[in-house]
mmCIF file of C-alpha atoms in Angstrom:
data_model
loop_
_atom_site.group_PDB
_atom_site.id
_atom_site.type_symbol
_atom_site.label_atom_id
_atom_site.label_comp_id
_atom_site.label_asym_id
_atom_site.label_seq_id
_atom_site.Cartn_x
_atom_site.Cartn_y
_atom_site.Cartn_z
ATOM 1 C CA UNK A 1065 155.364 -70.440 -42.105
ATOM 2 C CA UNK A 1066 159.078 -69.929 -41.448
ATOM 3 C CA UNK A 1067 160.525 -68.532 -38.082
ATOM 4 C CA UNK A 1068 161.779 -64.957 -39.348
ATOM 5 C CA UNK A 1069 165.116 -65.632 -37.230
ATOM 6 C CA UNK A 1070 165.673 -67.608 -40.458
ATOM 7 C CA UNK A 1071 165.543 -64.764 -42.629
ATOM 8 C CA UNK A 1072 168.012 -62.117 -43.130
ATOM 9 C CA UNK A 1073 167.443 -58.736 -40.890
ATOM 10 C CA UNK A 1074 165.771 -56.232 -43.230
ATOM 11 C CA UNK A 1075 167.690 -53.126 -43.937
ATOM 12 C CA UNK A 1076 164.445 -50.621 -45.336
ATOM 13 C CA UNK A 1077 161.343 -49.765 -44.295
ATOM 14 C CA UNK A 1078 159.480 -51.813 -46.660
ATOM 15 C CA UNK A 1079 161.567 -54.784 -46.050
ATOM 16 C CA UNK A 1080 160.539 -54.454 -42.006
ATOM 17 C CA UNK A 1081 156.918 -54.643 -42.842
ATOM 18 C CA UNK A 1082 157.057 -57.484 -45.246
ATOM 19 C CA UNK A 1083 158.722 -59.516 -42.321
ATOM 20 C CA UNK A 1084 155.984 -58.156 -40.211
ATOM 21 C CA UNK A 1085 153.142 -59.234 -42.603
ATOM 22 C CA UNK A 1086 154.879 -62.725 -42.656
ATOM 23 C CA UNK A 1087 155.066 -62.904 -38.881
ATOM 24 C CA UNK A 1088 153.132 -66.022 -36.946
ATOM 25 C CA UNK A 1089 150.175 -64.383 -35.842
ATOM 26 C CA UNK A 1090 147.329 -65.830 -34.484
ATOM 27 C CA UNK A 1091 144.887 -65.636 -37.494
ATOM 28 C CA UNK A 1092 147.308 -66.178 -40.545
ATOM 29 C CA UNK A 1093 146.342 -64.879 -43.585
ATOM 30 C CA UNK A 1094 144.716 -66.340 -46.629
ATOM 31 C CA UNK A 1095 146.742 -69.411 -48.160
ATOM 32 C CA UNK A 1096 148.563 -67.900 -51.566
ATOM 33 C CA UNK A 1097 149.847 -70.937 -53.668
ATOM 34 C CA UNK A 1098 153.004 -71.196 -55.757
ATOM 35 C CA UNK A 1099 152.118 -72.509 -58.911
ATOM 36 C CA UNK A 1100 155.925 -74.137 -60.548
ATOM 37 C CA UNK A 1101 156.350 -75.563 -64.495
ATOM 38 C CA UNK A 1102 158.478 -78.338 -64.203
ATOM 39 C CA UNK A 1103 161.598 -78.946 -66.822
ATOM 40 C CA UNK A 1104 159.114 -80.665 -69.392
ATOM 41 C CA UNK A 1105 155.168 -79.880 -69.533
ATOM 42 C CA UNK A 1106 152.813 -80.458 -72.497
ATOM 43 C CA UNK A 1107 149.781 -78.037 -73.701
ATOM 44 C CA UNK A 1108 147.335 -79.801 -71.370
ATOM 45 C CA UNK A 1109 149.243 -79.349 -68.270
ATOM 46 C CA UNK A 1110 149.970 -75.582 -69.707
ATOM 47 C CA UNK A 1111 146.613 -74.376 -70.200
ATOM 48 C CA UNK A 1112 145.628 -76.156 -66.263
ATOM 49 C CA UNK A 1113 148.221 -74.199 -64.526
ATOM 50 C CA UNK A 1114 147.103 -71.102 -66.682
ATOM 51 C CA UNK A 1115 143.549 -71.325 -65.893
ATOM 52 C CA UNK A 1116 144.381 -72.422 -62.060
ATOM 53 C CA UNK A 1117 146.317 -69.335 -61.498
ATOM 54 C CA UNK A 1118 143.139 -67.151 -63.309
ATOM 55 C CA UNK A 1119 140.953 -68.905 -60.617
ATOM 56 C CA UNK A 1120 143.206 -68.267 -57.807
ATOM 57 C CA UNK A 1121 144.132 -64.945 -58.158
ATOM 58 C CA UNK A 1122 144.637 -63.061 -56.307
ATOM 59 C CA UNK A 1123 146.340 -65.409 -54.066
ATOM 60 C CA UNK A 1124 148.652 -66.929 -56.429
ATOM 61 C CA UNK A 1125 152.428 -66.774 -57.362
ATOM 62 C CA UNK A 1126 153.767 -67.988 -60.612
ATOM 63 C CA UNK A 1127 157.162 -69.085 -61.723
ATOM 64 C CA UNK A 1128 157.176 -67.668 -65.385
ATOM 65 C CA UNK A 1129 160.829 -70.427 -66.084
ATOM 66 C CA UNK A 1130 161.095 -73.826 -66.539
ATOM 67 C CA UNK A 1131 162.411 -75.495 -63.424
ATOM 68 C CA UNK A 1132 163.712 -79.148 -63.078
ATOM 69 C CA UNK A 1133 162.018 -79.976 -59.294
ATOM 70 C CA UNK A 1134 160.867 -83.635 -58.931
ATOM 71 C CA UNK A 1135 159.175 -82.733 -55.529
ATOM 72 C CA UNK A 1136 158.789 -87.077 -54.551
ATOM 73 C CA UNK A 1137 162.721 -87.039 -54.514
ATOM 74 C CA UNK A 1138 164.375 -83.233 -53.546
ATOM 75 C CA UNK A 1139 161.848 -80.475 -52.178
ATOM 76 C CA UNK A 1140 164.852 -78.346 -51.179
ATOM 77 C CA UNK A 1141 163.575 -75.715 -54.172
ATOM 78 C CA UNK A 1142 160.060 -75.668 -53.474
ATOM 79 C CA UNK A 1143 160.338 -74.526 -49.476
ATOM 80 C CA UNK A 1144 163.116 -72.407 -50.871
ATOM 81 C CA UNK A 1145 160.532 -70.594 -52.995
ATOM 82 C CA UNK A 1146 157.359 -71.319 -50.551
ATOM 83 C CA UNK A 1147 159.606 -69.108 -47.846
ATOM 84 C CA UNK A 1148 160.396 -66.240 -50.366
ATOM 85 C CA UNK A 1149 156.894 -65.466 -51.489
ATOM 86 C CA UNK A 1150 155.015 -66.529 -48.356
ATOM 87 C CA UNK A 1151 152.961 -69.716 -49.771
ATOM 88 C CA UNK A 1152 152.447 -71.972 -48.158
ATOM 89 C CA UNK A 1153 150.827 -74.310 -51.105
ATOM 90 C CA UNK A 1154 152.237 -75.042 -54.461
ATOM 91 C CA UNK A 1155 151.095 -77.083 -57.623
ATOM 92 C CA UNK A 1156 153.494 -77.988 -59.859
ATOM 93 C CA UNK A 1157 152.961 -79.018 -63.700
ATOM 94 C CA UNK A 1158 155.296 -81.554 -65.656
ATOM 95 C CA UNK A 1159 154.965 -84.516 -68.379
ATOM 96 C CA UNK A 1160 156.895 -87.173 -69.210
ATOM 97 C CA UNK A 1161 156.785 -90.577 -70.906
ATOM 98 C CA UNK A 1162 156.270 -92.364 -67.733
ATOM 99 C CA UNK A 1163 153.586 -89.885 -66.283
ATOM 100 C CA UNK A 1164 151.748 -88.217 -68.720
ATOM 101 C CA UNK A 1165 150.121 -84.603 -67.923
ATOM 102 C CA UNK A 1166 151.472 -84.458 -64.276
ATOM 103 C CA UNK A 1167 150.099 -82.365 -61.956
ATOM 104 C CA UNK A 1168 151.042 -82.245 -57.984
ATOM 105 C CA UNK A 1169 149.407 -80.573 -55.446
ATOM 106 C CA UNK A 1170 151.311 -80.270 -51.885
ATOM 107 C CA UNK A 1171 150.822 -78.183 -48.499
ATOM 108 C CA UNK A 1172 153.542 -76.728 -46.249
ATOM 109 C CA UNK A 1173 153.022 -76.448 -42.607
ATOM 110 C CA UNK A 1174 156.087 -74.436 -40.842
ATOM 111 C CA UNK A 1175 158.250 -74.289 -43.457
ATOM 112 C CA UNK A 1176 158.557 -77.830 -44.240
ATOM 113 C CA UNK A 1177 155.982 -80.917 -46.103
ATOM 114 C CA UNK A 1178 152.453 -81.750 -44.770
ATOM 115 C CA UNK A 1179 151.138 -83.617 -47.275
ATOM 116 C CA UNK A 1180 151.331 -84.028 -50.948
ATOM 117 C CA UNK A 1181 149.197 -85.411 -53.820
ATOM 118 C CA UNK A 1182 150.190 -86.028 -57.816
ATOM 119 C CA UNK A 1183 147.020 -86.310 -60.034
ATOM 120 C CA UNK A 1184 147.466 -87.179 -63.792
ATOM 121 C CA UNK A 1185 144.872 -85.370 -65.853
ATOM 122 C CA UNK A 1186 142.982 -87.437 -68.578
ATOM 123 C CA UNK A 1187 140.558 -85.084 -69.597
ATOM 124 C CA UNK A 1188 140.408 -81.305 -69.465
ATOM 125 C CA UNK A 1189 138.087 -78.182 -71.102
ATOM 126 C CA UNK A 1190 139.736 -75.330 -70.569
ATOM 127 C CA UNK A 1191 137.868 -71.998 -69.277
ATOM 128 C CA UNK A 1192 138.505 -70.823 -73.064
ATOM 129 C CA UNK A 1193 135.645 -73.378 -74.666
ATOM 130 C CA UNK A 1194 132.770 -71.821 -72.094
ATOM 131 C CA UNK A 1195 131.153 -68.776 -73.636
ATOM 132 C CA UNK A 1196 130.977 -66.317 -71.050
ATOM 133 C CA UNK A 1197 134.400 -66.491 -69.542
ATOM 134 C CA UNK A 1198 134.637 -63.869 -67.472
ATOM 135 C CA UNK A 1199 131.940 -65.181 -64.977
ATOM 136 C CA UNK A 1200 133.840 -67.230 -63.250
ATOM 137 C CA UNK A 1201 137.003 -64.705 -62.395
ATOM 138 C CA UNK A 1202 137.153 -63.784 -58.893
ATOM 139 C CA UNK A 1203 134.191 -65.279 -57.825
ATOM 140 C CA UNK A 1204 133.644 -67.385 -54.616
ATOM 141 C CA UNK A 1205 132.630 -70.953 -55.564
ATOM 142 C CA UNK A 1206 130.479 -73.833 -53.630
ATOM 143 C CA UNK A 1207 132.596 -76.773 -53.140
ATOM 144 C CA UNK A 1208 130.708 -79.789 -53.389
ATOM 145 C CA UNK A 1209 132.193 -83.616 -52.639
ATOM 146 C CA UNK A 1210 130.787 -87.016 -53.970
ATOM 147 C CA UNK A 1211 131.767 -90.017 -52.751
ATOM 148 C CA UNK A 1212 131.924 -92.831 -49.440
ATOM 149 C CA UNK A 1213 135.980 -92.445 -49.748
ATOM 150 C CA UNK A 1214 135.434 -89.111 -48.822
ATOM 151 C CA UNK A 1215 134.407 -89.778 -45.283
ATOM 152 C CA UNK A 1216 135.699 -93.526 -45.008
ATOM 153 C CA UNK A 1217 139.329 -93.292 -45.810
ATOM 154 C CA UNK A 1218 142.377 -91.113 -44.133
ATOM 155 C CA UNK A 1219 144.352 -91.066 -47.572
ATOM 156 C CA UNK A 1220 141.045 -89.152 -49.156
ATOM 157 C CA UNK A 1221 140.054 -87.115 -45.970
ATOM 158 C CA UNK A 1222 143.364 -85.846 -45.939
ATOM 159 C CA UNK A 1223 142.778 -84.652 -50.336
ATOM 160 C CA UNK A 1224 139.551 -83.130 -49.594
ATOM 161 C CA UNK A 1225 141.145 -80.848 -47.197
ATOM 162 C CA UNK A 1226 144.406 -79.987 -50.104
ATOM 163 C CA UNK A 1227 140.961 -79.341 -52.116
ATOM 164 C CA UNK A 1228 139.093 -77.176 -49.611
ATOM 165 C CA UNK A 1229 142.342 -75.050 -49.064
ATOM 166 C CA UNK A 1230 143.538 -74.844 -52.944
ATOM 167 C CA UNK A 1231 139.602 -74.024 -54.047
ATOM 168 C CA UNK A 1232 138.143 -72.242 -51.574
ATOM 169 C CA UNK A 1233 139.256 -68.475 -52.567
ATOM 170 C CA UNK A 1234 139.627 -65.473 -49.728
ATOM 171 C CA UNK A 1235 138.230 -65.692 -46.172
ATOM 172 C CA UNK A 1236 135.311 -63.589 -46.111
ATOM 173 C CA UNK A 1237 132.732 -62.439 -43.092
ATOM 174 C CA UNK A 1238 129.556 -63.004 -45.083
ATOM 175 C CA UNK A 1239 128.490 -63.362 -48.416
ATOM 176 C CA UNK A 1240 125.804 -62.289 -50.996
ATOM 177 C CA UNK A 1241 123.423 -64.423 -52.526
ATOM 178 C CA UNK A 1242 124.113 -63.484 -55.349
ATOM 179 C CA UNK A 1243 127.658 -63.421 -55.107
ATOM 180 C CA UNK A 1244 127.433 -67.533 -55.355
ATOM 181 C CA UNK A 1245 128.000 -67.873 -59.177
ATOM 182 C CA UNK A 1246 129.647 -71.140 -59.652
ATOM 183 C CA UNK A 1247 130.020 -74.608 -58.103
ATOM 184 C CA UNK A 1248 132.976 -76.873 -58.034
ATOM 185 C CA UNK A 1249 131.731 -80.799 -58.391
ATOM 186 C CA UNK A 1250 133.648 -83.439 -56.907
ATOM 187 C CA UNK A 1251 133.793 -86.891 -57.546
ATOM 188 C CA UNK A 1252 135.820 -90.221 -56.354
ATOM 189 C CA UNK A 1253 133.696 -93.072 -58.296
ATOM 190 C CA UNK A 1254 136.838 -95.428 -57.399
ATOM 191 C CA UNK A 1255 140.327 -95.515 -55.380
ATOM 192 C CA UNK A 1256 141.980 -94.300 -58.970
ATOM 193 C CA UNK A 1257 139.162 -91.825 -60.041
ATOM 194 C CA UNK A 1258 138.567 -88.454 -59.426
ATOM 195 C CA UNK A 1259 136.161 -86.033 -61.336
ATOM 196 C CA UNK A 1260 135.587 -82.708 -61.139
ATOM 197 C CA UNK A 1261 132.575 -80.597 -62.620
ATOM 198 C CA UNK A 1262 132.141 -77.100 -62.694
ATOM 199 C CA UNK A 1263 128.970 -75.636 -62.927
ATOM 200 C CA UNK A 1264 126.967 -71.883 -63.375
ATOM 201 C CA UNK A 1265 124.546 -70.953 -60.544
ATOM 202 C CA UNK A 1266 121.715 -68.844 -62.102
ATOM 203 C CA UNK A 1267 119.529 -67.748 -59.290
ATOM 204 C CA UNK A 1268 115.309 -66.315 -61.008
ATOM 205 C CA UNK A 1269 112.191 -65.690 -60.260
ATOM 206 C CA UNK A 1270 110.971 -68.156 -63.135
ATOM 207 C CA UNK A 1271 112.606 -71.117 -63.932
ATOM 208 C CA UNK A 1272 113.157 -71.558 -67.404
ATOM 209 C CA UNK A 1273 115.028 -74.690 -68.079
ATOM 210 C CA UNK A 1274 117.402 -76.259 -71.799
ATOM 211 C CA UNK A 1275 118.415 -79.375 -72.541
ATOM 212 C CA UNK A 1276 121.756 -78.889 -70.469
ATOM 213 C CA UNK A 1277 120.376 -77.404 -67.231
ATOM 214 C CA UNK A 1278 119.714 -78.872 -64.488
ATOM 215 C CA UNK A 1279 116.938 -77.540 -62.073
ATOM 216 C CA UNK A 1280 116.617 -77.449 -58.792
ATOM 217 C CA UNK A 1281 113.824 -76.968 -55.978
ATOM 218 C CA UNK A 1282 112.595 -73.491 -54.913
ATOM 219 C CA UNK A 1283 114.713 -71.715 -52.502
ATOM 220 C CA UNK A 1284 113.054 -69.333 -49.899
ATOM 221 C CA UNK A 1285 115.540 -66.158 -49.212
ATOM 222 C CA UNK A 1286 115.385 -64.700 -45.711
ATOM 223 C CA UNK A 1287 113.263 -61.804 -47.535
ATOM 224 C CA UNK A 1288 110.827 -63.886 -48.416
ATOM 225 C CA UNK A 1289 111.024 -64.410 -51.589
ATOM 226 C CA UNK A 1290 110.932 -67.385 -53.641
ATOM 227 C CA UNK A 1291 114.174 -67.969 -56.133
ATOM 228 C CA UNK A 1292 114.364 -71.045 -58.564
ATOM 229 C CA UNK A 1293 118.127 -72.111 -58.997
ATOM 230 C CA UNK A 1294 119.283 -73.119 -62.140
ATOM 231 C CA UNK A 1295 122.165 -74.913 -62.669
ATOM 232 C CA UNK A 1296 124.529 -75.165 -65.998
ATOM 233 C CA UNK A 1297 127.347 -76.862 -67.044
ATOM 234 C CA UNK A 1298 130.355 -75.043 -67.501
ATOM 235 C CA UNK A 1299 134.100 -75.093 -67.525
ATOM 236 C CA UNK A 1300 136.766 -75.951 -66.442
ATOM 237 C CA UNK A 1301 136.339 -79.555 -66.541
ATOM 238 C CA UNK A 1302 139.001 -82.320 -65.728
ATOM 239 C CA UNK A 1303 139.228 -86.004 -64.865
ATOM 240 C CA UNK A 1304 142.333 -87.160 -63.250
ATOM 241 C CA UNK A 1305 144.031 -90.591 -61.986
ATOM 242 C CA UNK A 1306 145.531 -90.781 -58.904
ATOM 243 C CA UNK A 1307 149.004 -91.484 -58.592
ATOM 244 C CA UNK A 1308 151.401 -91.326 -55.780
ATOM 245 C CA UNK A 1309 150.893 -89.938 -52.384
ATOM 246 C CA UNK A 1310 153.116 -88.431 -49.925
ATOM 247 C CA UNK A 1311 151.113 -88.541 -46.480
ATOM 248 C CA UNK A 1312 152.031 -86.793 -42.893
ATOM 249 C CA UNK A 1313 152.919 -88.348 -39.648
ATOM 250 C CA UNK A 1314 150.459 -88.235 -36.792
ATOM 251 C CA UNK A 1315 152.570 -86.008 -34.450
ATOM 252 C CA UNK A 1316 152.473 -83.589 -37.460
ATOM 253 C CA UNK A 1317 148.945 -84.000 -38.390
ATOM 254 C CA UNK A 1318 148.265 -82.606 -34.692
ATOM 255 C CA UNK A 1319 150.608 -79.916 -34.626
ATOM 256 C CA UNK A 1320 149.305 -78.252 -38.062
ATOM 257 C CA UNK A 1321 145.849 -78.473 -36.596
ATOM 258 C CA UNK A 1322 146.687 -77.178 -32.796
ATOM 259 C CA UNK A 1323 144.479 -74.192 -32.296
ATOM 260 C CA UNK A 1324 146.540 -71.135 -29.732
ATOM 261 C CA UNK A 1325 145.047 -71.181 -26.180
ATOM 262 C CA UNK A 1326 144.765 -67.500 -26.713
ATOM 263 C CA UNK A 1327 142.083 -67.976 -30.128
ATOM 264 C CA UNK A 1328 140.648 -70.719 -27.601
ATOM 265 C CA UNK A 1329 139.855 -68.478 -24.688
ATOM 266 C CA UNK A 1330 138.413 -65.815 -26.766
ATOM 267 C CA UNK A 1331 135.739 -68.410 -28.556
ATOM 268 C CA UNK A 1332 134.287 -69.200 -24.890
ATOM 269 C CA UNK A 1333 131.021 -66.993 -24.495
ATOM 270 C CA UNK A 1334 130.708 -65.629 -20.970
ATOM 271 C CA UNK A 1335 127.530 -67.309 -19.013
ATOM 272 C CA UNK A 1336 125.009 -65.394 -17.413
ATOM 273 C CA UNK A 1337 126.688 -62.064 -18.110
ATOM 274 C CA UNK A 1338 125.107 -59.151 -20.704
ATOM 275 C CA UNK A 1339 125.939 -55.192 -21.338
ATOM 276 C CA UNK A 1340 123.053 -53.058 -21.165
ATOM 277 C CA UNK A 1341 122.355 -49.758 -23.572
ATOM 278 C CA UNK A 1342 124.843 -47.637 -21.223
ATOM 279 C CA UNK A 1343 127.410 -50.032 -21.530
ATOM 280 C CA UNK A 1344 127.298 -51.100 -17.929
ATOM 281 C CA UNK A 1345 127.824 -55.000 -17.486
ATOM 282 C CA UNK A 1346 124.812 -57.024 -15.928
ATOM 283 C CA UNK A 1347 125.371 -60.706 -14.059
ATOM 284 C CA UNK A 1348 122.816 -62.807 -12.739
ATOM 285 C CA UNK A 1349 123.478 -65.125 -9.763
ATOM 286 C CA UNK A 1350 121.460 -68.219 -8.911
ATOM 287 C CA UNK A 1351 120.861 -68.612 -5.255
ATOM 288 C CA UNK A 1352 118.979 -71.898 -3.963
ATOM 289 C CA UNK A 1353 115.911 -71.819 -2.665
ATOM 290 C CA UNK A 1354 114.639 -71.207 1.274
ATOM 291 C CA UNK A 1355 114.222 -74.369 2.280
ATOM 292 C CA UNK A 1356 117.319 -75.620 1.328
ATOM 293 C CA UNK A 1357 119.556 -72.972 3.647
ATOM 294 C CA UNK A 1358 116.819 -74.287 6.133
ATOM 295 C CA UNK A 1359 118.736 -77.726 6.092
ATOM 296 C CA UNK A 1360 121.992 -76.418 5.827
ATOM 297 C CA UNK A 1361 121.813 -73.517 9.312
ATOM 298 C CA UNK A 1362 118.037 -74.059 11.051
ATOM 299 C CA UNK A 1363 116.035 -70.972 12.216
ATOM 300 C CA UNK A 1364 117.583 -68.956 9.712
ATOM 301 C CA UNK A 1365 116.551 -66.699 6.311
ATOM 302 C CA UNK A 1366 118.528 -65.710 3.470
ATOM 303 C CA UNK A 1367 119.900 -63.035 5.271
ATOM 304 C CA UNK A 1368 121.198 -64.589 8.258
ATOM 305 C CA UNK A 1369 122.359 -67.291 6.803
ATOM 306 C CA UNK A 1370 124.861 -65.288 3.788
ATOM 307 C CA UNK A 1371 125.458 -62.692 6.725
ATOM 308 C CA UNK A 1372 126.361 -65.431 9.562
ATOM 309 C CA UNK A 1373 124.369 -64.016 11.969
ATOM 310 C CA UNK A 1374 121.751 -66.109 13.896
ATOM 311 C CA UNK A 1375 118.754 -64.837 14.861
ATOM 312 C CA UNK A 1376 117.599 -63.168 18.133
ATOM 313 C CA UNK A 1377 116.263 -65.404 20.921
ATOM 314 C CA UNK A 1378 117.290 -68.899 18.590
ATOM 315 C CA UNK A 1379 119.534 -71.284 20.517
ATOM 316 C CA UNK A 1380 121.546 -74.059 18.646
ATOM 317 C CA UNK A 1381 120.586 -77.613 20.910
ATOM 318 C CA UNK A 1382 122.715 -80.433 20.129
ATOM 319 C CA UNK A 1383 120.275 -83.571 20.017
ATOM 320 C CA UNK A 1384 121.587 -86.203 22.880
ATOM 321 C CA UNK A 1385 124.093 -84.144 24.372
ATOM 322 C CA UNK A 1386 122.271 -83.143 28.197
ATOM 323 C CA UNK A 1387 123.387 -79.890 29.959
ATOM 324 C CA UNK A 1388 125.255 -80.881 33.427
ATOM 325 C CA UNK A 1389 123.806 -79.809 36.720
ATOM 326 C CA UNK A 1390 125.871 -77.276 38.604
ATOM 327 C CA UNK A 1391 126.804 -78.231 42.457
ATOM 328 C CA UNK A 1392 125.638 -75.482 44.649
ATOM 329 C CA UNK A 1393 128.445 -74.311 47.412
ATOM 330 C CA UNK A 1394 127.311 -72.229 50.610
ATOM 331 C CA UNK A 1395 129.185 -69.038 50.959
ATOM 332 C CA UNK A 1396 129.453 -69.628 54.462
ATOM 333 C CA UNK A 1397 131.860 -72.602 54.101
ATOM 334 C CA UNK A 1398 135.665 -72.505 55.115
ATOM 335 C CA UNK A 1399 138.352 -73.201 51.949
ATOM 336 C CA UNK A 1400 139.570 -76.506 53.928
ATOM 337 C CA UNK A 1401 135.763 -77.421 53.730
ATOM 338 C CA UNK A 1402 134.671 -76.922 50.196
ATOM 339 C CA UNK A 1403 138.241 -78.442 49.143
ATOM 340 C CA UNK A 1404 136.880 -81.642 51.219
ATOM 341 C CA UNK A 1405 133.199 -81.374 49.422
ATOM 342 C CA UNK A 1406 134.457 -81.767 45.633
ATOM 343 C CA UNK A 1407 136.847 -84.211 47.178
ATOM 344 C CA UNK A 1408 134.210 -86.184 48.259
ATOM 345 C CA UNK A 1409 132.096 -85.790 44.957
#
């Protein structure tokens, strides 16, 4: 997000701790989005935007007037807005003769354009033609992705990410099974073609199956038991056509996914080390075996050999190296006389 030396100094309380919650920190929060109407939309690109903000909510901000942004050409409005409410993803809905039902999906990494996608919609049913539409508020969904482009291409890697990030809901610890109620489908049958598929997760003891269900293989909970899932079609439902594509540089590509040495240090696991019940930490050393300190100092055990002592009675003998014999001098010989003797020798 934006440096807050860019930012006005805040003059209340509340202000200070809004520029504190918007402060680089080394787990940022949870993506909101900016969702924009462009200077001309149609009912189709209307109703998407309305049920995309009902889906993203609670992370979602909405522009309520029209605004003239073409964000291929000038995106000096969108980081404009991006900065004031914190987002740090936007869509943004317009039609026009030339691009019908235009939708365009972008990501901002430190204040400025990552990557950007714009998606013309060629069929869409609305949340408002399922019949139990308050299931899928609020809910955390399965994302599920079809298709060799997927994994093959850069251009589509890089749109399954914008996907994971716009669809993906709040950061959460762990979930309940049951709290799995829908799941997002989807599906790039061509380089122009994308599909996506929503369906209702129905998790029973006995599977009872209609004509538009779609049944699955037992699944085994850690309890034990045995649950058949169910699947069922249900809304909303859209096919789009890929259009133009705004892609980022290497260089940036690396520095939007550089991790802090500080989150890196703290994912390491310490090795051999464990707290016991009084909270008293417990390491275990490896020390080599007998034989090998053998090799390294001879005639000594563990002890003597971490100490540095050598054992009593144990003499170190160089091999080929022969002690010299020591010449023997009588006492009773003058100085002039043993000077003479060594002399001699």
């Amino acid at each position: 997000m934006a440096v807050i030396s860019d930012i006005r100094k805040p003059k209340t309380h509340k202000g200070k701790r809004v520029l504190e919650r918007r402060a680089p920190k080394l787990v940022e929060n949870d993506k909101c989005t900016l969702v924009i109407k462009g200077g001309h939309t149609s009912d189709v690109v209307n109703t998407f935007l309305n049920d995309l903000c009902a889906l993203k909510k609670p992370l979602v901000y909405r522009l309520k007037r029209k605004n003239r942004v073409l964000p291929f050409e000038d995106l000096s409005f969108i980081e404009k807005m991006c900065n004031k409410f914190d987002c740090s993803m936007f869509v943004v809905g317009m039609h026009s003769k030339k691009r019908p039902h235009n939708i365009i999906f972008g990501r901002l990494h430190d204040g400025e354009l990552l990557d950007m996608f714009e998606l013309g919609i060629k069929m869409y049913k609305p949340i408002s033609d399922c019949k139990d539409k308050t299931l899928i508020y609020g809910a955390k969904p399965m994302l599920l992705f079809s298709g060799e482009l997927f994994n093959l291409d850069t251009k589509y890697m890089t749109l399954k990410s914008l996907l994971v990030d716009l669809f993906k809901g709040p950061t959460v610890e762990k979930i309940r099974t049951l709290g799995v109620e829908h799941q997002f489908h989807f599906v790039l049958s061509s380089d122009k073609n994308l599909c996506l598929r929503v369906r209702k997760i129905t998790l029973s003891t006995k599977g009872k199956t209609n004509s538009t269900e779609l049944n699955v293989p037992p699944l085994k909970t850690p309890d034990g038991k045995v649950v058949q899932i169910t699947l069922e079609d249900a809304t909303p439902s859209a096919d789009f056509d890929l259009r133009r594509v705004s892609l980022p540089s290497e260089d940036k590509w690396k520095r939007a996914h550089r991790v802090p040495p500080e989150v890196m240090k703290g994912d390491k696991t310490p090795k051999n080390k464990s707290v016991d019940v009084f909270g008293s930490r417990i390491g275990r050393v490896h020390v080599g075996k007998s034989s090998e300190l053998e090799n390294l100092r001879p005639g000594s055990t563990i002890r003597t050999a971490l100490t540095g002592h050598r054992k009593r009675g144990f003499e170190r003998i160089k091999s080929g190296v022969k002690k010299s014999k020591k010449t023997s001098v009588p006492s009773d010989l003058s100085v002039s006389k043993r000077r003479k003797l060594f002399t001699d020798a």
